[in-house]
Structure formats: structure tokens, C-alpha cells
mmCIF file of C-alpha atoms in Angstrom:
data_model
loop_
_atom_site.group_PDB
_atom_site.id
_atom_site.type_symbol
_atom_site.label_atom_id
_atom_site.label_comp_id
_atom_site.label_asym_id
_atom_site.label_seq_id
_atom_site.Cartn_x
_atom_site.Cartn_y
_atom_site.Cartn_z
ATOM 1 C CA UNK A 813 -28.567 12.721 -12.313
ATOM 2 C CA UNK A 814 -29.451 9.851 -10.035
ATOM 3 C CA UNK A 815 -27.103 6.802 -9.200
ATOM 4 C CA UNK A 816 -28.337 4.584 -12.225
ATOM 5 C CA UNK A 817 -27.400 7.423 -14.446
ATOM 6 C CA UNK A 818 -24.249 8.037 -13.175
ATOM 7 C CA UNK A 819 -23.687 4.517 -13.369
ATOM 8 C CA UNK A 820 -24.691 4.213 -17.167
ATOM 9 C CA UNK A 821 -22.235 7.637 -17.848
ATOM 10 C CA UNK A 822 -19.353 5.625 -15.723
ATOM 11 C CA UNK A 823 -19.769 1.901 -17.541
ATOM 12 C CA UNK A 824 -19.529 4.289 -21.240
ATOM 13 C CA UNK A 825 -16.239 6.215 -20.097
ATOM 14 C CA UNK A 826 -14.801 3.329 -18.765
ATOM 15 C CA UNK A 827 -15.379 1.260 -22.118
ATOM 16 C CA UNK A 828 -14.017 4.517 -24.327
ATOM 17 C CA UNK A 829 -11.150 4.601 -22.411
ATOM 18 C CA UNK A 830 -10.568 1.059 -21.894
ATOM 19 C CA UNK A 831 -8.209 -0.235 -24.787
ATOM 20 C CA UNK A 832 -6.175 3.030 -23.906
ATOM 21 C CA UNK A 833 -5.529 1.813 -20.270
ATOM 22 C CA UNK A 834 -5.003 -1.571 -21.417
ATOM 23 C CA UNK A 835 -2.208 -0.612 -23.399
ATOM 24 C CA UNK A 836 -0.726 1.086 -20.810
ATOM 25 C CA UNK A 837 -0.873 -1.851 -18.412
ATOM 26 C CA UNK A 838 0.670 -3.986 -20.733
ATOM 27 C CA UNK A 839 3.465 -1.069 -21.122
ATOM 28 C CA UNK A 840 4.128 -0.872 -17.464
ATOM 29 C CA UNK A 841 4.261 -4.991 -16.670
ATOM 30 C CA UNK A 842 6.393 -5.134 -19.598
ATOM 31 C CA UNK A 843 9.212 -2.264 -18.353
ATOM 32 C CA UNK A 844 8.654 -2.896 -14.650
ATOM 33 C CA UNK A 845 10.428 -0.194 -12.273
ATOM 34 C CA UNK A 846 10.870 -1.080 -8.466
ATOM 35 C CA UNK A 847 10.316 1.288 -5.744
ATOM 36 C CA UNK A 848 11.820 4.830 -6.219
ATOM 37 C CA UNK A 849 13.073 4.530 -9.377
ATOM 38 C CA UNK A 850 9.350 4.544 -11.219
ATOM 39 C CA UNK A 851 10.539 7.422 -13.429
ATOM 40 C CA UNK A 852 9.414 6.328 -17.110
ATOM 41 C CA UNK A 853 6.209 4.634 -15.558
ATOM 42 C CA UNK A 854 5.234 7.939 -13.817
ATOM 43 C CA UNK A 855 6.062 10.033 -16.725
ATOM 44 C CA UNK A 856 4.119 7.663 -19.119
ATOM 45 C CA UNK A 857 1.028 7.983 -16.640
ATOM 46 C CA UNK A 858 1.449 11.807 -16.539
ATOM 47 C CA UNK A 859 1.594 12.472 -19.892
ATOM 48 C CA UNK A 860 -1.507 10.576 -20.435
ATOM 49 C CA UNK A 861 -3.304 12.369 -18.230
ATOM 50 C CA UNK A 862 -2.121 15.625 -19.430
ATOM 51 C CA UNK A 863 -3.678 14.583 -23.002
ATOM 52 C CA UNK A 864 -6.920 13.962 -21.181
ATOM 53 C CA UNK A 865 -6.961 17.674 -19.893
ATOM 54 C CA UNK A 866 -5.430 17.234 -16.366
ATOM 55 C CA UNK A 867 -3.280 19.542 -14.647
ATOM 56 C CA UNK A 868 -0.783 17.895 -13.223
ATOM 57 C CA UNK A 869 2.284 18.662 -10.384
ATOM 58 C CA UNK A 870 5.052 16.189 -11.031
ATOM 59 C CA UNK A 871 6.976 15.855 -9.066
ATOM 60 C CA UNK A 872 4.728 15.897 -6.125
ATOM 61 C CA UNK A 873 5.234 16.329 -2.247
ATOM 62 C CA UNK A 874 8.974 16.163 -2.380
ATOM 63 C CA UNK A 875 9.122 12.530 -4.148
ATOM 64 C CA UNK A 876 10.736 12.431 -7.918
ATOM 65 C CA UNK A 877 7.845 9.590 -9.189
ATOM 66 C CA UNK A 878 4.731 11.003 -7.521
ATOM 67 C CA UNK A 879 2.424 13.535 -9.021
ATOM 68 C CA UNK A 880 -1.414 15.215 -8.325
ATOM 69 C CA UNK A 881 -3.829 15.419 -11.039
ATOM 70 C CA UNK A 882 -6.818 17.438 -11.605
ATOM 71 C CA UNK A 883 -9.501 17.784 -14.108
ATOM 72 C CA UNK A 884 -11.190 21.354 -13.923
ATOM 73 C CA UNK A 885 -11.721 24.069 -11.673
ATOM 74 C CA UNK A 886 -11.322 22.295 -8.352
ATOM 75 C CA UNK A 887 -13.909 24.585 -6.445
ATOM 76 C CA UNK A 888 -16.556 21.699 -5.224
ATOM 77 C CA UNK A 889 -17.647 21.316 -1.667
ATOM 78 C CA UNK A 890 -16.081 17.416 -1.560
ATOM 79 C CA UNK A 891 -12.900 15.868 -2.352
ATOM 80 C CA UNK A 892 -11.685 12.606 -3.440
ATOM 81 C CA UNK A 893 -8.197 11.133 -4.005
ATOM 82 C CA UNK A 894 -8.024 8.131 -6.236
ATOM 83 C CA UNK A 895 -4.694 6.414 -5.052
ATOM 84 C CA UNK A 896 -2.556 5.002 -7.845
ATOM 85 C CA UNK A 897 0.296 2.547 -7.279
ATOM 86 C CA UNK A 898 2.982 1.270 -10.203
ATOM 87 C CA UNK A 899 6.000 0.355 -8.475
ATOM 88 C CA UNK A 900 7.173 -3.178 -9.290
ATOM 89 C CA UNK A 901 9.500 -5.906 -6.954
ATOM 90 C CA UNK A 902 12.923 -6.521 -7.430
ATOM 91 C CA UNK A 903 13.778 -9.500 -9.802
ATOM 92 C CA UNK A 904 9.782 -10.623 -10.144
ATOM 93 C CA UNK A 905 8.498 -7.543 -11.510
ATOM 94 C CA UNK A 906 4.800 -6.424 -11.365
ATOM 95 C CA UNK A 907 3.914 -9.696 -8.824
ATOM 96 C CA UNK A 908 1.663 -7.368 -6.738
ATOM 97 C CA UNK A 909 -0.123 -5.967 -10.018
ATOM 98 C CA UNK A 910 0.757 -2.266 -9.508
ATOM 99 C CA UNK A 911 1.025 -2.157 -13.216
ATOM 100 C CA UNK A 912 -3.102 -3.126 -13.047
ATOM 101 C CA UNK A 913 -3.901 -1.688 -10.163
ATOM 102 C CA UNK A 914 -2.618 1.680 -11.165
ATOM 103 C CA UNK A 915 -4.055 1.261 -14.753
ATOM 104 C CA UNK A 916 -7.505 1.091 -13.149
ATOM 105 C CA UNK A 917 -6.986 4.109 -10.691
ATOM 106 C CA UNK A 918 -6.356 5.900 -14.346
ATOM 107 C CA UNK A 919 -9.662 4.642 -15.881
ATOM 108 C CA UNK A 920 -11.558 5.307 -12.574
ATOM 109 C CA UNK A 921 -10.354 8.469 -13.013
ATOM 110 C CA UNK A 922 -11.177 9.087 -16.317
ATOM 111 C CA UNK A 923 -14.854 7.870 -16.008
ATOM 112 C CA UNK A 924 -15.681 10.340 -13.104
ATOM 113 C CA UNK A 925 -13.951 13.392 -14.407
ATOM 114 C CA UNK A 926 -17.028 14.748 -16.118
ATOM 115 C CA UNK A 927 -19.192 13.860 -13.108
ATOM 116 C CA UNK A 928 -17.343 16.356 -10.888
ATOM 117 C CA UNK A 929 -20.390 19.036 -11.225
ATOM 118 C CA UNK A 930 -23.167 16.299 -10.725
ATOM 119 C CA UNK A 931 -21.498 14.936 -7.364
ATOM 120 C CA UNK A 932 -20.113 18.376 -6.054
ATOM 121 C CA UNK A 933 -16.712 16.734 -5.648
ATOM 122 C CA UNK A 934 -13.389 17.146 -6.860
ATOM 123 C CA UNK A 935 -11.653 13.726 -7.794
ATOM 124 C CA UNK A 936 -8.079 14.058 -8.006
ATOM 125 C CA UNK A 937 -5.772 11.357 -9.273
ATOM 126 C CA UNK A 938 -2.586 10.733 -6.967
ATOM 127 C CA UNK A 939 0.611 8.937 -7.643
ATOM 128 C CA UNK A 940 1.765 6.716 -4.844
ATOM 129 C CA UNK A 941 4.752 5.317 -5.745
ATOM 130 C CA UNK A 942 7.449 3.348 -3.670
ATOM 131 C CA UNK A 943 4.561 1.151 -1.660
ATOM 132 C CA UNK A 944 6.835 -2.025 -1.478
ATOM 133 C CA UNK A 945 9.534 -0.535 0.600
ATOM 134 C CA UNK A 946 9.452 3.359 2.089
ATOM 135 C CA UNK A 947 5.690 3.891 1.660
ATOM 136 C CA UNK A 948 5.048 7.249 -0.070
ATOM 137 C CA UNK A 949 1.472 7.299 1.148
ATOM 138 C CA UNK A 950 3.040 7.661 4.752
ATOM 139 C CA UNK A 951 5.388 10.548 3.583
ATOM 140 C CA UNK A 952 2.224 12.173 2.162
ATOM 141 C CA UNK A 953 0.262 11.797 5.540
ATOM 142 C CA UNK A 954 3.102 13.478 7.540
ATOM 143 C CA UNK A 955 2.791 16.516 5.557
ATOM 144 C CA UNK A 956 -0.611 16.857 5.352
ATOM 145 C CA UNK A 957 -1.361 16.126 1.987
ATOM 146 C CA UNK A 958 -4.584 13.891 2.936
ATOM 147 C CA UNK A 959 -5.823 16.281 5.186
ATOM 148 C CA UNK A 960 -7.988 17.956 2.593
ATOM 149 C CA UNK A 961 -9.874 14.740 1.210
ATOM 150 C CA UNK A 962 -12.992 13.506 2.126
ATOM 151 C CA UNK A 963 -12.430 10.104 0.824
ATOM 152 C CA UNK A 964 -9.617 8.273 -0.625
ATOM 153 C CA UNK A 965 -9.619 4.906 -2.508
ATOM 154 C CA UNK A 966 -7.988 2.437 -4.725
ATOM 155 C CA UNK A 967 -8.284 -1.322 -5.777
ATOM 156 C CA UNK A 968 -5.593 -4.082 -5.235
ATOM 157 C CA UNK A 969 -5.144 -6.683 -7.228
ATOM 158 C CA UNK A 970 -5.543 -10.653 -5.300
ATOM 159 C CA UNK A 971 -6.609 -14.098 -5.854
ATOM 160 C CA UNK A 972 -10.090 -13.413 -4.148
ATOM 161 C CA UNK A 973 -13.048 -10.836 -3.908
ATOM 162 C CA UNK A 974 -12.691 -8.995 -0.733
ATOM 163 C CA UNK A 975 -14.437 -5.729 0.982
ATOM 164 C CA UNK A 976 -11.477 -5.052 2.713
ATOM 165 C CA UNK A 977 -8.319 -6.966 3.419
ATOM 166 C CA UNK A 978 -6.736 -8.150 6.582
ATOM 167 C CA UNK A 979 -3.937 -5.266 6.560
ATOM 168 C CA UNK A 980 -1.286 -5.629 9.498
ATOM 169 C CA UNK A 981 0.557 -2.525 10.714
ATOM 170 C CA UNK A 982 4.053 -2.889 10.197
ATOM 171 C CA UNK A 983 7.283 -1.321 11.622
ATOM 172 C CA UNK A 984 11.043 -2.207 10.232
ATOM 173 C CA UNK A 985 14.086 -1.198 12.141
ATOM 174 C CA UNK A 986 17.789 -1.836 11.417
ATOM 175 C CA UNK A 987 19.320 -2.883 14.810
ATOM 176 C CA UNK A 988 23.168 -2.106 14.879
ATOM 177 C CA UNK A 989 25.438 -3.989 17.369
ATOM 178 C CA UNK A 990 28.863 -2.599 18.138
ATOM 179 C CA UNK A 991 31.560 -4.928 19.206
ATOM 180 C CA UNK A 992 35.228 -5.007 19.394
ATOM 181 C CA UNK A 993 37.406 -6.541 16.918
ATOM 182 C CA UNK A 994 40.335 -8.729 17.876
ATOM 183 C CA UNK A 995 41.909 -11.923 16.632
ATOM 184 C CA UNK A 996 39.727 -15.298 16.582
ATOM 185 C CA UNK A 997 42.331 -17.149 17.395
ATOM 186 C CA UNK A 998 45.461 -15.462 18.957
ATOM 187 C CA UNK A 999 43.571 -13.195 21.140
ATOM 188 C CA UNK A 1000 39.706 -13.663 21.189
ATOM 189 C CA UNK A 1001 39.303 -12.504 24.837
ATOM 190 C CA UNK A 1002 40.279 -9.009 23.665
ATOM 191 C CA UNK A 1003 37.401 -8.635 21.271
ATOM 192 C CA UNK A 1004 33.485 -8.536 22.107
ATOM 193 C CA UNK A 1005 31.230 -10.394 19.577
ATOM 194 C CA UNK A 1006 28.582 -8.227 17.642
ATOM 195 C CA UNK A 1007 27.575 -11.513 15.539
ATOM 196 C CA UNK A 1008 27.028 -13.381 18.886
ATOM 197 C CA UNK A 1009 24.991 -10.549 20.096
ATOM 198 C CA UNK A 1010 22.708 -10.615 16.703
ATOM 199 C CA UNK A 1011 22.594 -14.433 17.277
ATOM 200 C CA UNK A 1012 21.374 -14.146 20.473
ATOM 201 C CA UNK A 1013 18.560 -11.524 19.819
ATOM 202 C CA UNK A 1014 17.041 -13.719 17.202
ATOM 203 C CA UNK A 1015 16.736 -16.414 19.341
ATOM 204 C CA UNK A 1016 15.038 -14.082 21.902
ATOM 205 C CA UNK A 1017 12.947 -12.677 19.353
ATOM 206 C CA UNK A 1018 11.959 -16.331 18.360
ATOM 207 C CA UNK A 1019 10.997 -17.014 21.713
ATOM 208 C CA UNK A 1020 8.682 -14.141 21.609
ATOM 209 C CA UNK A 1021 6.095 -15.885 19.225
ATOM 210 C CA UNK A 1022 4.998 -18.335 21.914
ATOM 211 C CA UNK A 1023 3.876 -15.340 23.873
ATOM 212 C CA UNK A 1024 2.549 -13.209 21.383
ATOM 213 C CA UNK A 1025 -1.147 -12.965 19.786
ATOM 214 C CA UNK A 1026 -1.580 -14.989 16.747
ATOM 215 C CA UNK A 1027 -1.239 -11.638 14.556
ATOM 216 C CA UNK A 1028 1.764 -10.837 15.603
ATOM 217 C CA UNK A 1029 4.731 -11.362 13.090
ATOM 218 C CA UNK A 1030 8.703 -10.985 13.291
ATOM 219 C CA UNK A 1031 10.758 -11.047 10.290
ATOM 220 C CA UNK A 1032 14.666 -10.639 10.321
ATOM 221 C CA UNK A 1033 17.692 -10.930 8.479
ATOM 222 C CA UNK A 1034 21.539 -10.339 9.242
ATOM 223 C CA UNK A 1035 22.338 -7.480 7.033
ATOM 224 C CA UNK A 1036 25.920 -7.909 7.227
ATOM 225 C CA UNK A 1037 27.906 -10.650 9.734
ATOM 226 C CA UNK A 1038 31.416 -9.323 9.524
ATOM 227 C CA UNK A 1039 34.390 -9.279 7.878
ATOM 228 C CA UNK A 1040 36.403 -12.629 8.071
ATOM 229 C CA UNK A 1041 36.294 -15.744 9.878
ATOM 230 C CA UNK A 1042 39.536 -14.717 11.596
ATOM 231 C CA UNK A 1043 38.221 -11.746 12.832
ATOM 232 C CA UNK A 1044 36.303 -11.367 15.874
ATOM 233 C CA UNK A 1045 33.148 -8.969 14.264
ATOM 234 C CA UNK A 1046 33.219 -5.375 15.283
ATOM 235 C CA UNK A 1047 29.905 -4.472 13.966
ATOM 236 C CA UNK A 1048 26.528 -6.513 12.883
ATOM 237 C CA UNK A 1049 23.556 -5.429 11.395
ATOM 238 C CA UNK A 1050 19.996 -7.085 11.390
ATOM 239 C CA UNK A 1051 16.724 -5.789 9.718
ATOM 240 C CA UNK A 1052 13.592 -6.490 11.486
ATOM 241 C CA UNK A 1053 9.749 -6.244 10.354
ATOM 242 C CA UNK A 1054 7.338 -6.379 13.184
ATOM 243 C CA UNK A 1055 3.530 -6.549 12.401
ATOM 244 C CA UNK A 1056 0.295 -6.832 14.102
ATOM 245 C CA UNK A 1057 -3.256 -6.216 12.973
ATOM 246 C CA UNK A 1058 -3.621 -3.515 15.597
ATOM 247 C CA UNK A 1059 -0.924 -0.619 15.732
ATOM 248 C CA UNK A 1060 -1.477 -0.033 19.251
ATOM 249 C CA UNK A 1061 -0.100 -3.897 19.702
ATOM 250 C CA UNK A 1062 2.232 -3.184 17.376
ATOM 251 C CA UNK A 1063 4.290 -0.467 19.455
ATOM 252 C CA UNK A 1064 3.703 -3.085 22.234
ATOM 253 C CA UNK A 1065 5.937 -5.459 20.262
ATOM 254 C CA UNK A 1066 8.631 -3.098 19.261
ATOM 255 C CA UNK A 1067 9.170 -2.608 22.610
ATOM 256 C CA UNK A 1068 9.691 -6.340 23.093
ATOM 257 C CA UNK A 1069 11.986 -6.725 20.280
ATOM 258 C CA UNK A 1070 14.294 -3.606 21.842
ATOM 259 C CA UNK A 1071 14.293 -5.433 24.984
ATOM 260 C CA UNK A 1072 15.460 -8.497 23.082
ATOM 261 C CA UNK A 1073 18.271 -6.308 21.761
ATOM 262 C CA UNK A 1074 19.231 -4.924 24.897
ATOM 263 C CA UNK A 1075 19.651 -8.270 26.536
ATOM 264 C CA UNK A 1076 21.838 -9.524 23.559
ATOM 265 C CA UNK A 1077 23.855 -6.590 23.822
ATOM 266 C CA UNK A 1078 24.142 -7.249 27.765
ATOM 267 C CA UNK A 1079 24.996 -10.662 27.247
ATOM 268 C CA UNK A 1080 27.714 -9.878 24.917
ATOM 269 C CA UNK A 1081 29.294 -7.307 26.356
ATOM 270 C CA UNK A 1082 28.614 -4.931 23.105
ATOM 271 C CA UNK A 1083 26.454 -1.987 22.742
ATOM 272 C CA UNK A 1084 23.114 -1.680 20.364
ATOM 273 C CA UNK A 1085 21.357 1.153 18.615
ATOM 274 C CA UNK A 1086 18.810 0.920 15.730
ATOM 275 C CA UNK A 1087 17.041 3.514 13.332
ATOM 276 C CA UNK A 1088 14.025 2.763 10.875
ATOM 277 C CA UNK A 1089 14.289 1.676 7.924
ATOM 278 C CA UNK A 1090 11.100 2.766 6.630
ATOM 279 C CA UNK A 1091 7.931 4.530 7.696
ATOM 280 C CA UNK A 1092 5.560 2.786 10.162
ATOM 281 C CA UNK A 1093 2.254 1.252 8.292
ATOM 282 C CA UNK A 1094 -0.692 1.387 10.092
ATOM 283 C CA UNK A 1095 -3.373 -1.255 9.652
ATOM 284 C CA UNK A 1096 -6.873 -0.016 7.800
ATOM 285 C CA UNK A 1097 -9.226 1.622 9.608
ATOM 286 C CA UNK A 1098 -12.812 0.372 9.277
ATOM 287 C CA UNK A 1099 -15.881 1.830 7.775
ATOM 288 C CA UNK A 1100 -19.082 0.471 7.910
ATOM 289 C CA UNK A 1101 -21.009 2.812 5.593
ATOM 290 C CA UNK A 1102 -18.439 2.773 3.055
ATOM 291 C CA UNK A 1103 -17.572 -0.974 3.433
ATOM 292 C CA UNK A 1104 -21.340 -1.421 3.094
ATOM 293 C CA UNK A 1105 -21.356 0.531 -0.241
ATOM 294 C CA UNK A 1106 -18.689 -1.529 -1.679
ATOM 295 C CA UNK A 1107 -20.612 -4.539 -0.801
ATOM 296 C CA UNK A 1108 -23.778 -3.263 -2.809
ATOM 297 C CA UNK A 1109 -21.372 -2.330 -5.611
ATOM 298 C CA UNK A 1110 -19.520 -6.189 -6.105
ATOM 299 C CA UNK A 1111 -23.051 -7.569 -6.005
ATOM 300 C CA UNK A 1112 -24.439 -5.028 -8.951
ATOM 301 C CA UNK A 1113 -21.325 -6.483 -10.811
ATOM 302 C CA UNK A 1114 -21.709 -10.061 -10.189
ATOM 303 C CA UNK A 1115 -18.431 -10.172 -8.322
ATOM 304 C CA UNK A 1116 -18.827 -12.665 -5.793
ATOM 305 C CA UNK A 1117 -17.207 -11.817 -2.333
ATOM 306 C CA UNK A 1118 -15.095 -15.296 -2.031
ATOM 307 C CA UNK A 1119 -11.894 -14.108 -0.151
ATOM 308 C CA UNK A 1120 -10.879 -15.412 3.099
ATOM 309 C CA UNK A 1121 -11.371 -12.667 5.334
ATOM 310 C CA UNK A 1122 -9.606 -14.174 8.264
ATOM 311 C CA UNK A 1123 -6.483 -14.271 6.047
ATOM 312 C CA UNK A 1124 -3.730 -12.017 6.744
ATOM 313 C CA UNK A 1125 -3.021 -9.921 3.736
ATOM 314 C CA UNK A 1126 -0.063 -8.217 4.603
ATOM 315 C CA UNK A 1127 0.854 -4.333 4.801
ATOM 316 C CA UNK A 1128 -0.044 -1.465 3.235
ATOM 317 C CA UNK A 1129 0.640 2.503 3.363
ATOM 318 C CA UNK A 1130 -3.134 2.789 2.494
ATOM 319 C CA UNK A 1131 -3.381 2.022 6.084
ATOM 320 C CA UNK A 1132 -2.149 5.280 7.040
ATOM 321 C CA UNK A 1133 -4.182 7.219 4.836
ATOM 322 C CA UNK A 1134 -7.305 5.461 6.280
ATOM 323 C CA UNK A 1135 -6.539 6.998 9.690
ATOM 324 C CA UNK A 1136 -6.681 10.728 8.179
ATOM 325 C CA UNK A 1137 -9.691 10.342 5.826
ATOM 326 C CA UNK A 1138 -11.962 7.299 5.090
ATOM 327 C CA UNK A 1139 -10.138 4.936 3.147
ATOM 328 C CA UNK A 1140 -10.964 1.871 1.396
ATOM 329 C CA UNK A 1141 -8.637 -0.691 -0.505
ATOM 330 C CA UNK A 1142 -10.914 -3.680 -1.951
ATOM 331 C CA UNK A 1143 -9.205 -6.206 -3.486
ATOM 332 C CA UNK A 1144 -10.083 -7.787 -6.979
ATOM 333 C CA UNK A 1145 -9.435 -11.407 -8.037
ATOM 334 C CA UNK A 1146 -7.756 -11.695 -11.189
ATOM 335 C CA UNK A 1147 -5.892 -14.945 -11.181
ATOM 336 C CA UNK A 1148 -6.717 -18.350 -9.706
ATOM 337 C CA UNK A 1149 -6.773 -18.947 -5.883
ATOM 338 C CA UNK A 1150 -3.984 -21.093 -5.837
ATOM 339 C CA UNK A 1151 -1.533 -17.976 -7.095
ATOM 340 C CA UNK A 1152 -0.487 -15.712 -4.622
ATOM 341 C CA UNK A 1153 0.710 -12.200 -4.829
ATOM 342 C CA UNK A 1154 4.345 -11.607 -4.750
ATOM 343 C CA UNK A 1155 5.164 -14.798 -6.947
ATOM 344 C CA UNK A 1156 6.426 -14.935 -10.739
ATOM 345 C CA UNK A 1157 2.997 -16.796 -11.655
ATOM 346 C CA UNK A 1158 1.108 -13.476 -10.549
ATOM 347 C CA UNK A 1159 3.095 -11.295 -12.331
ATOM 348 C CA UNK A 1160 2.862 -13.671 -15.461
ATOM 349 C CA UNK A 1161 -1.002 -13.139 -15.233
ATOM 350 C CA UNK A 1162 -0.940 -9.359 -15.504
ATOM 351 C CA UNK A 1163 -1.441 -9.120 -19.283
ATOM 352 C CA UNK A 1164 -4.243 -12.152 -19.004
ATOM 353 C CA UNK A 1165 -7.406 -11.912 -20.447
ATOM 354 C CA UNK A 1166 -8.492 -11.932 -16.811
ATOM 355 C CA UNK A 1167 -6.251 -9.345 -16.073
ATOM 356 C CA UNK A 1168 -7.866 -7.228 -18.697
ATOM 357 C CA UNK A 1169 -11.421 -7.808 -17.407
ATOM 358 C CA UNK A 1170 -10.323 -6.773 -13.974
ATOM 359 C CA UNK A 1171 -9.204 -3.239 -15.750
ATOM 360 C CA UNK A 1172 -12.606 -2.721 -16.136
ATOM 361 C CA UNK A 1173 -14.393 -4.082 -13.186
ATOM 362 C CA UNK A 1174 -11.569 -2.437 -10.802
ATOM 363 C CA UNK A 1175 -12.282 1.022 -12.404
ATOM 364 C CA UNK A 1176 -16.067 0.285 -12.067
ATOM 365 C CA UNK A 1177 -15.689 -0.558 -8.326
ATOM 366 C CA UNK A 1178 -13.563 2.758 -7.741
ATOM 367 C CA UNK A 1179 -15.854 4.758 -9.592
ATOM 368 C CA UNK A 1180 -19.232 3.708 -8.646
ATOM 369 C CA UNK A 1181 -17.998 3.846 -5.029
ATOM 370 C CA UNK A 1182 -17.409 7.608 -5.544
ATOM 371 C CA UNK A 1183 -20.622 7.900 -7.059
ATOM 372 C CA UNK A 1184 -22.819 6.033 -4.585
ATOM 373 C CA UNK A 1185 -21.447 7.884 -1.522
ATOM 374 C CA UNK A 1186 -21.323 11.473 -2.985
ATOM 375 C CA UNK A 1187 -24.584 11.363 -4.612
ATOM 376 C CA UNK A 1188 -26.340 10.958 -1.367
ATOM 377 C CA UNK A 1189 -25.337 13.898 1.266
ATOM 378 C CA UNK A 1190 -26.895 11.305 3.974
ATOM 379 C CA UNK A 1191 -24.024 8.428 3.050
ATOM 380 C CA UNK A 1192 -21.253 11.073 3.224
ATOM 381 C CA UNK A 1193 -22.660 12.564 6.541
ATOM 382 C CA UNK A 1194 -22.335 8.290 7.849
ATOM 383 C CA UNK A 1195 -19.153 7.707 6.287
ATOM 384 C CA UNK A 1196 -18.441 10.586 8.346
ATOM 385 C CA UNK A 1197 -19.439 9.677 11.542
ATOM 386 C CA UNK A 1198 -18.145 6.046 11.017
ATOM 387 C CA UNK A 1199 -14.836 7.696 10.315
ATOM 388 C CA UNK A 1200 -15.171 9.884 13.376
ATOM 389 C CA UNK A 1201 -16.293 7.124 16.082
ATOM 390 C CA UNK A 1202 -13.602 4.180 15.247
#
């Protein structure tokens, strides 16, 4: 079966299952569950996959709301992971579009499950929750889940079409300052002010911006600042996100932020320590062969590449996967350019006609990428060579 025949089969399967996955998307959009609490959402997805003949492992990889779904004998030469996200954001629901991107992944899996023999490729669907906070994919990477895969792919929703968004590496830490409590009026000289230390750290980090590369970013908030105005704060915590386009540069920035904490502690007579609040996210590792294939697919589907390739997209645990096997994270436009992700406006568009069309288009992107690569041994070799050299 050649690529055009594979495409015809894929389109027919997408059309056959589209209504069911549209209903799933709308249901998940109406019942958002935040990271780590996607119990009903993951159960709905798993039950749907079981109905379509998948063997499922749920929970999976030590994560209550993760799953692994396999169709058939699982005995082919190659293996592909279709990544499935479905967590929502606090207060604003599916403002990142994971209800739709998750449904896209399931529809793509259903569209390719009967082509596994033809492609000599096992196509697994992996439920990867907790993307918005701790990053389940990071945990899976550390546990070796992706070591067996030859490719991983998902589609993210956006306000423009991109073959690959500009993902930043991300580290998040809680910095704790330990001082000494004292009465702020009668004996302030007996205290060591942990809040002052946190203040100094923020000022020092802000000064780093002038001497950092343009892609470096620092975001921080005070998590707790003390008990009462008349008590010298004894313990204060500040959470920081540190980002950069390259994970090696990110490690340099972490050292600089640590130095800011150290200096602030010295200046205020306090002490400090830190701990990570989530796994570190990597940037996306590029793969020229795979991106070229995606470009052909966008053109075939009549989807213009109108996204801003220089604009920073943010961070994703999909980046970590891309350093273990060739990984792809194209973005599909389902809203107008002036509607940003992580906004109420974006969430309100997830059940629109445009979003429903995006369900079909997104599934085609994933399924055709699998078909285009794994129907051609030369493309497989080239993709693997690109992965090895970068």
C-alpha cells in the first residue's frame, strides 16, 4: 500500500470516528479536571479505547491518571507513541486546549490502528497527564518509558499553524529563607528577617535580566511572607520559574539565581535552601527529516504555516521526550490570531465549529506523519540519523 492509499484509509477512519471524538472533546471541555486530578477524564478515554478493542494499562507508569493503550499483537519492527494530554488549568478550564488535543490523539490512534501490519509499526496511545504542573512525560522519561519508541508525536492547539513551536527549557524551584523571629517593635535587633532576604533575592534576579540572553526568563512569587506585621518573619518561601531556549544555558541561569539567593541570605543574616517544585522541562530537539514531512502534510491539508516562528511558545514536557526519541509537537490554529492560549477566550473556543474541524485536521496531521515516515525505510533511517546528530 503506497502513501496515497494509506492516506485514503486514514481519512475514511477519521470520518467514521469523528462524531464520537467530537462528543468526547465537548464532554471533557464541559468537565475540566486540573493536573493530577484527571480521574473521570482518563477513565472516559480508557473506556472508549477499550470499546475499540485496545488493551489498556491504567493506571500506568506509577501515575494514577496515566494510561497505555495497545491494539493488536504488539510485535512489529517499529513503535510509535501518540501522546495524549487532557489536564485543565485552575479556574479557566481547558484554556490550553487539552480537551481537543487529547481527542485529536485518540482519533489519530483509531485512524491508524489497522495500518500497523502495513507499516510494520506498533502505534501506542499514551495518556500523559499533569502537563500543566509537574510534567508526567518527564517522569515517564526518567522511568525509561520512551526508550522503546522510534517516534513520539502530538498536536497542540494554538492561534497559528507551526511545524514546531519555540519551546523553552524550564526549571522551577522553591527557595526557602530561614531567619529568626523577634518582636518587630520592642526587639527587632534580635531577629533575622527572612522576608528581607526574599526581597533582596527578587531585586537581584531582576538585575540579572540586563545581563542575560533575550530568551532568558525569570518569574517568581512569594508563597508565604510571614505571620504578622509585628513579628520579624522567620521563614519565607519564594517560587521561581527559570526558562531558556537551550537546556544547557538554563543550567547556567539556575546557578545565577542560586547566587542571588546566597547573596540575599548573607546580606540579611539568614540561611537558605531550595527544592524543585516540578521536573525540569527540556527544549524541543529538532529533527529535519520529520519537520520536512510535517511541512508536506500541512501543505497537503491546505493549512498555511502562518504562525510566528520567532515567538516563544512556552514550555512543555514534550521537549523531554524529544531527547529520548524523535519527537514532534506541531501547532494547529483553531482560534483567531488575537486569542492567546491560557486565556478564558481560548477555553471558550474549544467547542466551536472551528475546533471541531481542528479535531479532524489534527488527527490527519498525526496519522499522516506516521504513515509518511514509516511507509518509507529511507525516511526512517534519515529521521534516526537526524536524531543522533543533534
